[in-house]
Structure formats: structure tokens, C-alpha cells
PDB file of C-alpha atoms in Angstrom:
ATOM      1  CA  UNK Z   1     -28.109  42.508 -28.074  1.00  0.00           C
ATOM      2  CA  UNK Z   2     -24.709  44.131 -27.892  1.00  0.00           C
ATOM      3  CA  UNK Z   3     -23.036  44.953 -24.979  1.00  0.00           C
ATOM      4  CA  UNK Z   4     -19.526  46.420 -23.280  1.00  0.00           C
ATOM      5  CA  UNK Z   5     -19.591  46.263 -19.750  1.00  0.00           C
ATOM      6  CA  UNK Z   6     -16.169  47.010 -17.306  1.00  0.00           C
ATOM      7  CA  UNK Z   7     -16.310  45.360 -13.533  1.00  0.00           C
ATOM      8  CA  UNK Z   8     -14.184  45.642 -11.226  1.00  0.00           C
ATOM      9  CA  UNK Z   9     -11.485  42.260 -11.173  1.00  0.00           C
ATOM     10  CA  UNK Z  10     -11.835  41.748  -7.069  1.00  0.00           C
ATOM     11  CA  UNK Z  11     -12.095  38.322  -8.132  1.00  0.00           C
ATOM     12  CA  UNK Z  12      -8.542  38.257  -9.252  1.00  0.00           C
ATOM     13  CA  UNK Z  13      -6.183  36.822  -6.846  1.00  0.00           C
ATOM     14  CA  UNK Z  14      -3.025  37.681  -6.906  1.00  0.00           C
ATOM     15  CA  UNK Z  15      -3.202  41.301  -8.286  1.00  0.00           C
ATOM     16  CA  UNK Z  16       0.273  42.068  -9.868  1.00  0.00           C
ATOM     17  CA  UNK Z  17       2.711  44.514  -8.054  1.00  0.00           C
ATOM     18  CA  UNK Z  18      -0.680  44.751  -5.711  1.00  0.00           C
ATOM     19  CA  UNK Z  19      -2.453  46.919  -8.134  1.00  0.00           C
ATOM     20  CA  UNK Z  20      -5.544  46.638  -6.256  1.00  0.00           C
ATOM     21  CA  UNK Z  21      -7.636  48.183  -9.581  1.00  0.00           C
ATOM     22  CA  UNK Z  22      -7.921  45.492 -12.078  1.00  0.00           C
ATOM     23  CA  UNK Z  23     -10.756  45.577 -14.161  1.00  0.00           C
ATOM     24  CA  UNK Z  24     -12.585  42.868 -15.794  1.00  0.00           C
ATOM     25  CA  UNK Z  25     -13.572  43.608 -19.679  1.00  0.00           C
ATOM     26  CA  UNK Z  26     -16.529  41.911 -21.618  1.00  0.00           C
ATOM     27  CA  UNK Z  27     -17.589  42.815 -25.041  1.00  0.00           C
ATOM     28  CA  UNK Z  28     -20.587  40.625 -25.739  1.00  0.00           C
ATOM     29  CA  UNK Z  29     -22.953  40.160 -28.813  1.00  0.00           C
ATOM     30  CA  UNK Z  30     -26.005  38.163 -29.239  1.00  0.00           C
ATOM     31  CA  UNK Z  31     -29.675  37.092 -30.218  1.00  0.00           C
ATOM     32  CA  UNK Z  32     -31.786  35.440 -28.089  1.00  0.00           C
ATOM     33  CA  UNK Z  33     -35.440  34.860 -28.815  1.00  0.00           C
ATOM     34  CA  UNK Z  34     -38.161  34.556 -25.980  1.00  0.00           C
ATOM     35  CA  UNK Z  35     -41.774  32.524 -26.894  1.00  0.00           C
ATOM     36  CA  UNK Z  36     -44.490  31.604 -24.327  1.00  0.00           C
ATOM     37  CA  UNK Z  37     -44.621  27.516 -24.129  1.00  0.00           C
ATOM     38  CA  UNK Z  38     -47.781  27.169 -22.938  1.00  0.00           C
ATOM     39  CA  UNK Z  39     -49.947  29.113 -20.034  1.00  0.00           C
ATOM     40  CA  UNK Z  40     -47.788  30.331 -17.159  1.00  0.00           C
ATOM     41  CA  UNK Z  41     -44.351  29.023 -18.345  1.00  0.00           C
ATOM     42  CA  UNK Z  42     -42.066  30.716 -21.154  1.00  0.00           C
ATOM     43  CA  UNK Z  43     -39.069  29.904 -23.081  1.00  0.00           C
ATOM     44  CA  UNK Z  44     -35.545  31.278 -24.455  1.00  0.00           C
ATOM     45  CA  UNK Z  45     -32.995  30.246 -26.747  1.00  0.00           C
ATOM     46  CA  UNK Z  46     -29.901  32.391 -28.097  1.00  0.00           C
ATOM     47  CA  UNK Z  47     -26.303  32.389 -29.574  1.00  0.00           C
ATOM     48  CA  UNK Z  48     -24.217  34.630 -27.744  1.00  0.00           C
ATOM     49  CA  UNK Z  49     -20.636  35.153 -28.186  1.00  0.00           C
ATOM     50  CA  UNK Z  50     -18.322  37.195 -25.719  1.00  0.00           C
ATOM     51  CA  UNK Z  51     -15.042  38.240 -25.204  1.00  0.00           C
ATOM     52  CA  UNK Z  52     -13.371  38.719 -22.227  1.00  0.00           C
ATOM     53  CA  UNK Z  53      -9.729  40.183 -20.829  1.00  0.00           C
ATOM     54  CA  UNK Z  54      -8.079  41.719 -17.593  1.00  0.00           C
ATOM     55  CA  UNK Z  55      -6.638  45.472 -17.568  1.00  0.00           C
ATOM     56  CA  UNK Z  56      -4.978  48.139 -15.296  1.00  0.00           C
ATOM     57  CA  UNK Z  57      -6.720  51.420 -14.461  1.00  0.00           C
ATOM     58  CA  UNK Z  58      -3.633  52.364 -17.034  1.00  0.00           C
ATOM     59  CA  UNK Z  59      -5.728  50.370 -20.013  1.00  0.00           C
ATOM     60  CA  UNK Z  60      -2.563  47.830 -19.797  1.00  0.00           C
ATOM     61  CA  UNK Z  61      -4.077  44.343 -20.353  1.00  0.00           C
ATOM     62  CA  UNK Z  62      -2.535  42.084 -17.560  1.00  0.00           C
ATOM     63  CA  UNK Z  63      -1.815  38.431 -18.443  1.00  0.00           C
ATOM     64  CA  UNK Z  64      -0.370  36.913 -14.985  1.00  0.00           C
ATOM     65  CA  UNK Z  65      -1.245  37.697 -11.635  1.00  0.00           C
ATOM     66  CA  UNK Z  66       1.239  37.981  -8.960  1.00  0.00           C
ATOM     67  CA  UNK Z  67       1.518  33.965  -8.923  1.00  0.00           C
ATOM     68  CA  UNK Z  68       2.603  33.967 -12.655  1.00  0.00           C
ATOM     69  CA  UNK Z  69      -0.356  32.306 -13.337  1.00  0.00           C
ATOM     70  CA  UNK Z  70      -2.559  33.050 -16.444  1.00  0.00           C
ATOM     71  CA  UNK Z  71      -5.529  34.860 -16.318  1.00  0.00           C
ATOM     72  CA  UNK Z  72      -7.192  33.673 -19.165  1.00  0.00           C
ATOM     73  CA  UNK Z  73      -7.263  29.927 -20.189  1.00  0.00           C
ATOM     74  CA  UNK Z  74      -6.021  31.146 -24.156  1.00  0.00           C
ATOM     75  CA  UNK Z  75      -2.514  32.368 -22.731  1.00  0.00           C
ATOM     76  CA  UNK Z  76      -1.697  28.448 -21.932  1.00  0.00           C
ATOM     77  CA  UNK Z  77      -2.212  27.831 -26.025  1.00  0.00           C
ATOM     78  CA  UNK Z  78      -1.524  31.253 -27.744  1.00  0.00           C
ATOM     79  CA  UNK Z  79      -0.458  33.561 -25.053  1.00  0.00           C
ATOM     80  CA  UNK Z  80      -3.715  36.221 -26.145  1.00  0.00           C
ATOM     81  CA  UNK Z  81      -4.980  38.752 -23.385  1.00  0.00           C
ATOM     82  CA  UNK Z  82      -8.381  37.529 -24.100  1.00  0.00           C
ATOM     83  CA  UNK Z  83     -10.338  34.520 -24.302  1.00  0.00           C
ATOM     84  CA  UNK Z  84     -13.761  33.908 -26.702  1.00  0.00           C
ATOM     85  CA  UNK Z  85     -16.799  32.214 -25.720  1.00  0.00           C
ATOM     86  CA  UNK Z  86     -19.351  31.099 -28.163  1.00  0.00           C
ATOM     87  CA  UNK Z  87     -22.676  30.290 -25.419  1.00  0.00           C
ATOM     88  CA  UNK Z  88     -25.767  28.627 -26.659  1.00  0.00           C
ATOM     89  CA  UNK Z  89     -28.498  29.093 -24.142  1.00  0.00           C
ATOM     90  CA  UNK Z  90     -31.818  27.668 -23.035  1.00  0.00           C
ATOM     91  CA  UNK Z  91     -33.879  29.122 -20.288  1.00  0.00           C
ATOM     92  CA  UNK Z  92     -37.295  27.992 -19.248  1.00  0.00           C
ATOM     93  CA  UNK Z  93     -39.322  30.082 -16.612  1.00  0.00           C
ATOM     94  CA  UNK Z  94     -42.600  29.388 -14.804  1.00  0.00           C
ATOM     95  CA  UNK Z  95     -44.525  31.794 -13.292  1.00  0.00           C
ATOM     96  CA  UNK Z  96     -47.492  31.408 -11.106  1.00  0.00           C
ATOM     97  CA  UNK Z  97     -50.504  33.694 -10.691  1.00  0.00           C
ATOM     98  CA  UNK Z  98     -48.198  36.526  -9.944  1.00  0.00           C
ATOM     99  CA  UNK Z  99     -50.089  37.333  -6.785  1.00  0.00           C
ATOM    100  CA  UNK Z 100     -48.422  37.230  -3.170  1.00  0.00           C
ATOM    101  CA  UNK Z 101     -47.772  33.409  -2.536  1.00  0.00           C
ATOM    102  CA  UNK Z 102     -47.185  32.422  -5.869  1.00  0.00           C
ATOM    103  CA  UNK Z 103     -44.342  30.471  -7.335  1.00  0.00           C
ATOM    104  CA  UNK Z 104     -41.607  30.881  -9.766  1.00  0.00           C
ATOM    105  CA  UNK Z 105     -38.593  28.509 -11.668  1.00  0.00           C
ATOM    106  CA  UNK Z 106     -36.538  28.968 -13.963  1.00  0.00           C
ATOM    107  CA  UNK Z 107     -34.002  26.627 -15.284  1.00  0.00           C
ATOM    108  CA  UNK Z 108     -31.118  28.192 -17.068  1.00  0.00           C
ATOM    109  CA  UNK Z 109     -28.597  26.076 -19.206  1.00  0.00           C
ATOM    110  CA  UNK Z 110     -25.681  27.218 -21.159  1.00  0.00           C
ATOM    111  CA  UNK Z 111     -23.330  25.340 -23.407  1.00  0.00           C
ATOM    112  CA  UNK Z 112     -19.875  27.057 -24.472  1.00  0.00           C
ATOM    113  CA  UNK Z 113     -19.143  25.858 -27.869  1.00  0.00           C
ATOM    114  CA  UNK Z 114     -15.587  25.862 -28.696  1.00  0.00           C
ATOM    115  CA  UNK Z 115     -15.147  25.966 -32.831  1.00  0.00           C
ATOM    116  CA  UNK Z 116     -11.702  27.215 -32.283  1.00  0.00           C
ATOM    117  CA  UNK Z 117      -9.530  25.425 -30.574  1.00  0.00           C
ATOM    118  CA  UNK Z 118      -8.791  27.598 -28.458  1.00  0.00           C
ATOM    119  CA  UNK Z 119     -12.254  28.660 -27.518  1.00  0.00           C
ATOM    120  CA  UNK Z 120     -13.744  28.291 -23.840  1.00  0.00           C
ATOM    121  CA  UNK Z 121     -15.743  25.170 -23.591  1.00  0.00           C
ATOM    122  CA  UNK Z 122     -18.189  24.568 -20.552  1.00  0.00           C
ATOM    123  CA  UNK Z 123     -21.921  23.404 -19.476  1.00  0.00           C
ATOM    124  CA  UNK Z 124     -23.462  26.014 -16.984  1.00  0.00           C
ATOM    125  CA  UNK Z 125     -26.938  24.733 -15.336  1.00  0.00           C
ATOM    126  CA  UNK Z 126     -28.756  27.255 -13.177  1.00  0.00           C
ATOM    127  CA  UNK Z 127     -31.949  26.813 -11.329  1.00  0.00           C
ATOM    128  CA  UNK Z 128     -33.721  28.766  -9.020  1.00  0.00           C
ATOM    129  CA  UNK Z 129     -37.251  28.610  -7.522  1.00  0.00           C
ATOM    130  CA  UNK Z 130     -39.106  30.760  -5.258  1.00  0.00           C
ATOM    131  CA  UNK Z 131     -42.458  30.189  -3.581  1.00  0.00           C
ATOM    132  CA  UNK Z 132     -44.559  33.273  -1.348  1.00  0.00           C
ATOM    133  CA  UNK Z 133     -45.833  32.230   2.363  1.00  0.00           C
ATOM    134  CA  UNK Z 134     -47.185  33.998   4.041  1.00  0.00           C
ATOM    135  CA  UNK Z 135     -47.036  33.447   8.160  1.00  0.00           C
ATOM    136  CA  UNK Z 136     -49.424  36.227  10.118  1.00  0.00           C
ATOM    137  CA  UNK Z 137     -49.521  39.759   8.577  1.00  0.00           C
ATOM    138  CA  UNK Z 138     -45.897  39.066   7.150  1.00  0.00           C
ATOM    139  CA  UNK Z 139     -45.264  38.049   3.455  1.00  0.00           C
TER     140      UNK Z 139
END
């Protein structure tokens, strides 16, 4: 998998001189590989690095926000625009009959594996389960 996605930064706080159109860059690479487990539940594991940095709707990267604060955790030991994220992932997902009342889960974990220094380094645990009822002729 390789990917370049832009999204808009409205989770940046502090825009500088109130630019109000910051966007949020990711360039991301990967490979993830997806096996069933046994009946009804299925499995994923990948490597996935990604790099990620703040810009202008000039292209300007932006480092501080209006605070002075950094907006990515590598300024505080290199000053880069950017920061890198090596992610190993597990994800684990059970599905039911697949008919109206059945149930899902899926348990995502993600480890950020720093082997730079300066590297992002984090545990991310996501679960979410859903389960169909059905009360009178509404689902």
C-alpha cells in the first residue's frame, strides 16, 4: 500500500497569523497481510511507515502555531517540519452470521517503533463492537 493523502489541519490550534487553511500532509507506505483465524473471525498484521508535516495553502511547511509551540514532536530534537512513524499493527475482527442482528469486534493495536531517535513512539489500542436488535419492525 502506498498512499499521499492532504486533510485539512482544523485540528491545529493556534493557526499562525490566523491562517485558517493549514493542511495536514501524510505520505504513508506499507504491507499488511490479512488471513482468516478460524470460522467467523480474521486476522491482520503489517509494517507501515508514515510521514507526516503541516503546510500553508502557499505549500510553506509551518513549524509553530501561533503559541510558538511545535507542531511536530521532531522540531524539539532536530527542528525538521516532519516527523516519521514506523507502526506495527495487529487487528483481529469477528464477524457473526452477517444477517440483521448479528455481531461484530474488532480489536485494533498499533505499536510505533522508534529506530531513530527521533522517531514517534506510541501504543494505540482500538476496539469496537457492534451487535443488531431488533425492537418491533425497526432494526
Amino acid at each position: 500500500m502506498i498512499q499521499n493523502s492532504r486533510t485539512p489541519g482544523t485540528i491545529v490550534h493556534g493557526n499562525p497569523d490566523g491562517n485558517s487553511s493549514l493542511t495536514i500532509g501524510r505520505t504513508t507506505g506499507g504491507i499488511e497481510l490479512s488471513r482468516p483465524i478460524r470460522p467467523k473471525w480474521s486476522g491482520t498484521a503489517g509494517l507501515i511507515f508514515q510521514r507526516a508535516g503541516v503546510s500553508d495553502n502557499n505549500g510553506v511547511l509551518i513549524i509553530r502555531d501561533r503559541y510558538n509551540s511545535p507542531l511536530t514532536a521532531r522540531l524539539y530534537s532536530n527542528g525538521n517540519t516532519h516527523d516519521d512513524t514506523l507502526l506495527a499493527k495487529i487487528e483481529t475482527v469477528y464477524t457473526g452470521s452477517g444477517e440483521h442482528g448479528s455481531s461484530m469486534f474488532v480489536l485494533n493495536v498499533e505499536q510505533g517503533l522508534p529506530l531513530l531517535l527521533d522517531w514517534l513512539s506510541f501504543t494505540r489500542v482500538n476496539a469496537r463492537a457492534r451487535k443488531g436488535v431488533q425492537i418491533g419492525p425497526t432494526r
